[in-house]
JSON list of C-alpha atoms in Angstrom, two decimals:
[
{"chain": "A", "resi": 1416, "resn": "MET", "atom": "CA", "xyz": [318.05, 64.90, 272.53]},
{"chain": "A", "resi": 1417, "resn": "ALA", "atom": "CA", "xyz": [321.30, 66.80, 272.91]},
{"chain": "A", "resi": 1418, "resn": "GLY", "atom": "CA", "xyz": [322.74, 64.42, 275.49]},
{"chain": "A", "resi": 1419, "resn": "ASP", "atom": "CA", "xyz": [324.28, 66.06, 278.51]},
{"chain": "A", "resi": 1420, "resn": "ARG", "atom": "CA", "xyz": [324.98, 69.33, 276.68]},
{"chain": "A", "resi": 1421, "resn": "ALA", "atom": "CA", "xyz": [322.93, 72.28, 277.88]},
{"chain": "A", "resi": 1422, "resn": "LEU", "atom": "CA", "xyz": [320.29, 73.49, 275.48]},
{"chain": "A", "resi": 1423, "resn": "GLU", "atom": "CA", "xyz": [320.48, 77.17, 274.61]},
{"chain": "A", "resi": 1424, "resn": "LEU", "atom": "CA", "xyz": [317.30, 77.18, 272.54]},
{"chain": "A", "resi": 1425, "resn": "MET", "atom": "CA", "xyz": [314.74, 74.64, 271.33]},
{"chain": "A", "resi": 1426, "resn": "ASP", "atom": "CA", "xyz": [311.68, 74.56, 269.09]},
{"chain": "A", "resi": 1427, "resn": "ASP", "atom": "CA", "xyz": [309.77, 71.30, 269.30]},
{"chain": "A", "resi": 1428, "resn": "SER", "atom": "CA", "xyz": [307.56, 72.17, 266.33]},
{"chain": "A", "resi": 1429, "resn": "ALA", "atom": "CA", "xyz": [310.10, 73.37, 263.76]},
{"chain": "A", "resi": 1430, "resn": "ASN", "atom": "CA", "xyz": [309.33, 72.64, 260.12]},
{"chain": "A", "resi": 1431, "resn": "SER", "atom": "CA", "xyz": [312.27, 71.75, 257.86]},
{"chain": "A", "resi": 1432, "resn": "PHE", "atom": "CA", "xyz": [312.26, 72.95, 254.27]},
{"chain": "A", "resi": 1433, "resn": "GLY", "atom": "CA", "xyz": [315.15, 70.65, 253.38]},
{"chain": "A", "resi": 1434, "resn": "VAL", "atom": "CA", "xyz": [318.90, 70.60, 252.92]},
{"chain": "A", "resi": 1435, "resn": "GLU", "atom": "CA", "xyz": [319.99, 72.30, 249.70]},
{"chain": "A", "resi": 1436, "resn": "SER", "atom": "CA", "xyz": [322.44, 69.58, 248.63]},
{"chain": "A", "resi": 1437, "resn": "ARG", "atom": "CA", "xyz": [319.72, 66.92, 248.80]},
{"chain": "A", "resi": 1438, "resn": "GLY", "atom": "CA", "xyz": [317.68, 68.69, 246.12]},
{"chain": "A", "resi": 1439, "resn": "VAL", "atom": "CA", "xyz": [314.17, 70.01, 245.64]},
{"chain": "A", "resi": 1440, "resn": "ALA", "atom": "CA", "xyz": [312.37, 66.65, 245.85]},
{"chain": "A", "resi": 1441, "resn": "GLN", "atom": "CA", "xyz": [312.56, 66.58, 249.66]},
{"chain": "A", "resi": 1442, "resn": "ILE", "atom": "CA", "xyz": [309.32, 66.86, 251.54]},
{"chain": "A", "resi": 1443, "resn": "ARG", "atom": "CA", "xyz": [308.94, 69.36, 254.35]},
{"chain": "A", "resi": 1444, "resn": "GLY", "atom": "CA", "xyz": [309.04, 67.74, 257.76]},
{"chain": "A", "resi": 1445, "resn": "ASN", "atom": "CA", "xyz": [308.21, 68.60, 261.35]},
{"chain": "A", "resi": 1446, "resn": "GLY", "atom": "CA", "xyz": [310.60, 67.91, 264.16]},
{"chain": "A", "resi": 1447, "resn": "CYS", "atom": "CA", "xyz": [312.61, 69.29, 267.03]},
{"chain": "A", "resi": 1448, "resn": "LEU", "atom": "CA", "xyz": [315.30, 71.94, 266.43]},
{"chain": "A", "resi": 1449, "resn": "ALA", "atom": "CA", "xyz": [317.81, 72.46, 269.22]},
{"chain": "A", "resi": 1450, "resn": "LEU", "atom": "CA", "xyz": [320.84, 74.65, 269.77]},
{"chain": "A", "resi": 1451, "resn": "THR", "atom": "CA", "xyz": [323.73, 73.87, 272.11]},
{"chain": "A", "resi": 1452, "resn": "ALA", "atom": "CA", "xyz": [327.07, 75.59, 272.56]},
{"chain": "A", "resi": 1453, "resn": "ASP", "atom": "CA", "xyz": [328.52, 73.20, 269.96]},
{"chain": "A", "resi": 1454, "resn": "GLU", "atom": "CA", "xyz": [325.86, 72.46, 267.38]},
{"chain": "A", "resi": 1455, "resn": "VAL", "atom": "CA", "xyz": [322.49, 72.88, 265.76]},
{"chain": "A", "resi": 1456, "resn": "LEU", "atom": "CA", "xyz": [320.56, 69.62, 265.89]},
{"chain": "A", "resi": 1457, "resn": "PHE", "atom": "CA", "xyz": [317.34, 68.83, 264.03]},
{"chain": "A", "resi": 1458, "resn": "VAL", "atom": "CA", "xyz": [315.48, 65.56, 264.52]},
{"chain": "A", "resi": 1459, "resn": "MET", "atom": "CA", "xyz": [312.68, 65.14, 261.98]},
{"chain": "A", "resi": 1460, "resn": "TRP", "atom": "CA", "xyz": [309.88, 62.88, 263.13]},
{"chain": "A", "resi": 1461, "resn": "LEU", "atom": "CA", "xyz": [308.65, 61.32, 259.85]},
{"chain": "A", "resi": 1462, "resn": "PRO", "atom": "CA", "xyz": [310.59, 60.12, 258.05]},
{"chain": "A", "resi": 1463, "resn": "ARG", "atom": "CA", "xyz": [313.02, 59.86, 260.95]},
{"chain": "A", "resi": 1464, "resn": "ARG", "atom": "CA", "xyz": [316.11, 61.92, 260.07]},
{"chain": "A", "resi": 1465, "resn": "GLU", "atom": "CA", "xyz": [318.75, 63.71, 262.05]},
{"chain": "A", "resi": 1466, "resn": "LEU", "atom": "CA", "xyz": [320.87, 66.67, 260.97]},
{"chain": "A", "resi": 1467, "resn": "ARG", "atom": "CA", "xyz": [323.77, 67.96, 263.06]},
{"chain": "A", "resi": 1468, "resn": "ILE", "atom": "CA", "xyz": [325.63, 71.13, 262.14]},
{"chain": "A", "resi": 1469, "resn": "SER", "atom": "CA", "xyz": [328.67, 72.14, 264.12]},
{"chain": "A", "resi": 1470, "resn": "ARG", "atom": "CA", "xyz": [328.40, 75.82, 265.00]},
{"chain": "A", "resi": 1471, "resn": "GLU", "atom": "CA", "xyz": [331.97, 76.39, 263.79]},
{"chain": "A", "resi": 1472, "resn": "ARG", "atom": "CA", "xyz": [330.87, 75.30, 260.27]},
{"chain": "A", "resi": 1473, "resn": "ILE", "atom": "CA", "xyz": [328.06, 77.89, 260.09]},
{"chain": "A", "resi": 1474, "resn": "SER", "atom": "CA", "xyz": [328.93, 80.69, 257.65]},
{"chain": "A", "resi": 1475, "resn": "ALA", "atom": "CA", "xyz": [325.67, 82.69, 257.68]},
{"chain": "A", "resi": 1476, "resn": "VAL", "atom": "CA", "xyz": [322.27, 82.93, 259.30]},
{"chain": "A", "resi": 1477, "resn": "GLU", "atom": "CA", "xyz": [319.56, 84.76, 257.39]},
{"chain": "A", "resi": 1478, "resn": "ARG", "atom": "CA", "xyz": [315.86, 85.18, 256.82]},
{"chain": "A", "resi": 1479, "resn": "ALA", "atom": "CA", "xyz": [314.50, 83.63, 253.66]},
{"chain": "A", "resi": 1480, "resn": "GLY", "atom": "CA", "xyz": [311.15, 83.98, 251.92]},
{"chain": "A", "resi": 1481, "resn": "SER", "atom": "CA", "xyz": [311.47, 80.50, 250.43]},
{"chain": "A", "resi": 1482, "resn": "HIS", "atom": "CA", "xyz": [313.87, 77.57, 250.31]},
{"chain": "A", "resi": 1483, "resn": "LEU", "atom": "CA", "xyz": [314.17, 74.98, 247.54]},
{"chain": "A", "resi": 1484, "resn": "GLY", "atom": "CA", "xyz": [311.08, 76.46, 245.91]},
{"chain": "A", "resi": 1485, "resn": "LYS", "atom": "CA", "xyz": [308.92, 76.03, 249.02]},
{"chain": "A", "resi": 1486, "resn": "THR", "atom": "CA", "xyz": [307.24, 78.86, 250.91]},
{"chain": "A", "resi": 1487, "resn": "VAL", "atom": "CA", "xyz": [304.56, 79.41, 253.54]},
{"chain": "A", "resi": 1488, "resn": "GLY", "atom": "CA", "xyz": [304.23, 83.19, 253.43]},
{"chain": "A", "resi": 1489, "resn": "ARG", "atom": "CA", "xyz": [306.30, 83.68, 256.60]},
{"chain": "A", "resi": 1490, "resn": "PRO", "atom": "CA", "xyz": [310.06, 84.20, 256.86]},
{"chain": "A", "resi": 1491, "resn": "LEU", "atom": "CA", "xyz": [312.24, 81.15, 257.37]},
{"chain": "A", "resi": 1492, "resn": "LEU", "atom": "CA", "xyz": [315.46, 80.70, 259.32]},
{"chain": "A", "resi": 1493, "resn": "ARG", "atom": "CA", "xyz": [318.14, 79.74, 256.79]},
{"chain": "A", "resi": 1494, "resn": "VAL", "atom": "CA", "xyz": [321.51, 78.46, 257.99]},
{"chain": "A", "resi": 1495, "resn": "ARG", "atom": "CA", "xyz": [324.40, 78.33, 255.52]},
{"chain": "A", "resi": 1496, "resn": "PHE", "atom": "CA", "xyz": [327.18, 75.96, 256.49]},
{"chain": "A", "resi": 1497, "resn": "ALA", "atom": "CA", "xyz": [330.08, 73.85, 255.24]},
{"chain": "A", "resi": 1498, "resn": "ASP", "atom": "CA", "xyz": [329.30, 70.14, 255.08]},
{"chain": "A", "resi": 1499, "resn": "GLU", "atom": "CA", "xyz": [331.64, 67.40, 256.33]},
{"chain": "A", "resi": 1500, "resn": "VAL", "atom": "CA", "xyz": [333.92, 67.76, 253.31]},
{"chain": "A", "resi": 1501, "resn": "GLY", "atom": "CA", "xyz": [333.85, 71.56, 253.18]},
{"chain": "A", "resi": 1502, "resn": "ARG", "atom": "CA", "xyz": [331.22, 72.14, 250.48]},
{"chain": "A", "resi": 1503, "resn": "ASP", "atom": "CA", "xyz": [328.76, 75.01, 250.92]},
{"chain": "A", "resi": 1504, "resn": "ASP", "atom": "CA", "xyz": [325.25, 73.92, 251.88]},
{"chain": "A", "resi": 1505, "resn": "SER", "atom": "CA", "xyz": [322.15, 75.34, 253.52]},
{"chain": "A", "resi": 1506, "resn": "VAL", "atom": "CA", "xyz": [319.00, 74.33, 255.34]},
{"chain": "A", "resi": 1507, "resn": "ALA", "atom": "CA", "xyz": [315.91, 76.30, 256.31]},
{"chain": "A", "resi": 1508, "resn": "TRP", "atom": "CA", "xyz": [313.26, 75.95, 258.98]},
{"chain": "A", "resi": 1509, "resn": "LEU", "atom": "CA", "xyz": [310.01, 77.61, 259.92]},
{"chain": "A", "resi": 1510, "resn": "VAL", "atom": "CA", "xyz": [310.42, 78.33, 263.64]},
{"chain": "A", "resi": 1511, "resn": "ARG", "atom": "CA", "xyz": [308.12, 79.90, 266.23]},
{"chain": "A", "resi": 1512, "resn": "ASP", "atom": "CA", "xyz": [310.54, 82.60, 267.41]},
{"chain": "A", "resi": 1513, "resn": "LEU", "atom": "CA", "xyz": [312.68, 83.64, 264.46]},
{"chain": "A", "resi": 1514, "resn": "PRO", "atom": "CA", "xyz": [314.29, 86.66, 266.24]},
{"chain": "A", "resi": 1515, "resn": "ALA", "atom": "CA", "xyz": [315.44, 84.42, 269.12]},
{"chain": "A", "resi": 1516, "resn": "TRP", "atom": "CA", "xyz": [317.10, 81.99, 266.72]},
{"chain": "A", "resi": 1517, "resn": "GLU", "atom": "CA", "xyz": [318.76, 84.81, 264.78]},
{"chain": "A", "resi": 1518, "resn": "ALA", "atom": "CA", "xyz": [320.11, 86.31, 268.01]},
{"chain": "A", "resi": 1519, "resn": "ALA", "atom": "CA", "xyz": [321.32, 82.99, 269.38]},
{"chain": "A", "resi": 1520, "resn": "LEU", "atom": "CA", "xyz": [323.16, 82.10, 266.17]},
{"chain": "A", "resi": 1521, "resn": "SER", "atom": "CA", "xyz": [324.72, 85.54, 265.64]}
]
């Protein structure tokens, strides 16, 4: 998934709560979340989508109780980042090991 770059962390059952700039109508989706030295990569299975966030564009990593009006009663990993043209955006996932993701992205 991440080519020849070494994976630092991976969750093959992450659940995306959507990208803020795409609005609230997005459905949640399962997929594989991976972290390399250069980027965060999420590949959603259905519908097939890919999101790549360069680590240098990440401005904050935080826990969230909900994202885009969606919640599951467990804390989410929210990543705030600048998109390709520099606008602020965010995405959130339900991951198995939230403390590991927080530590790796700090």
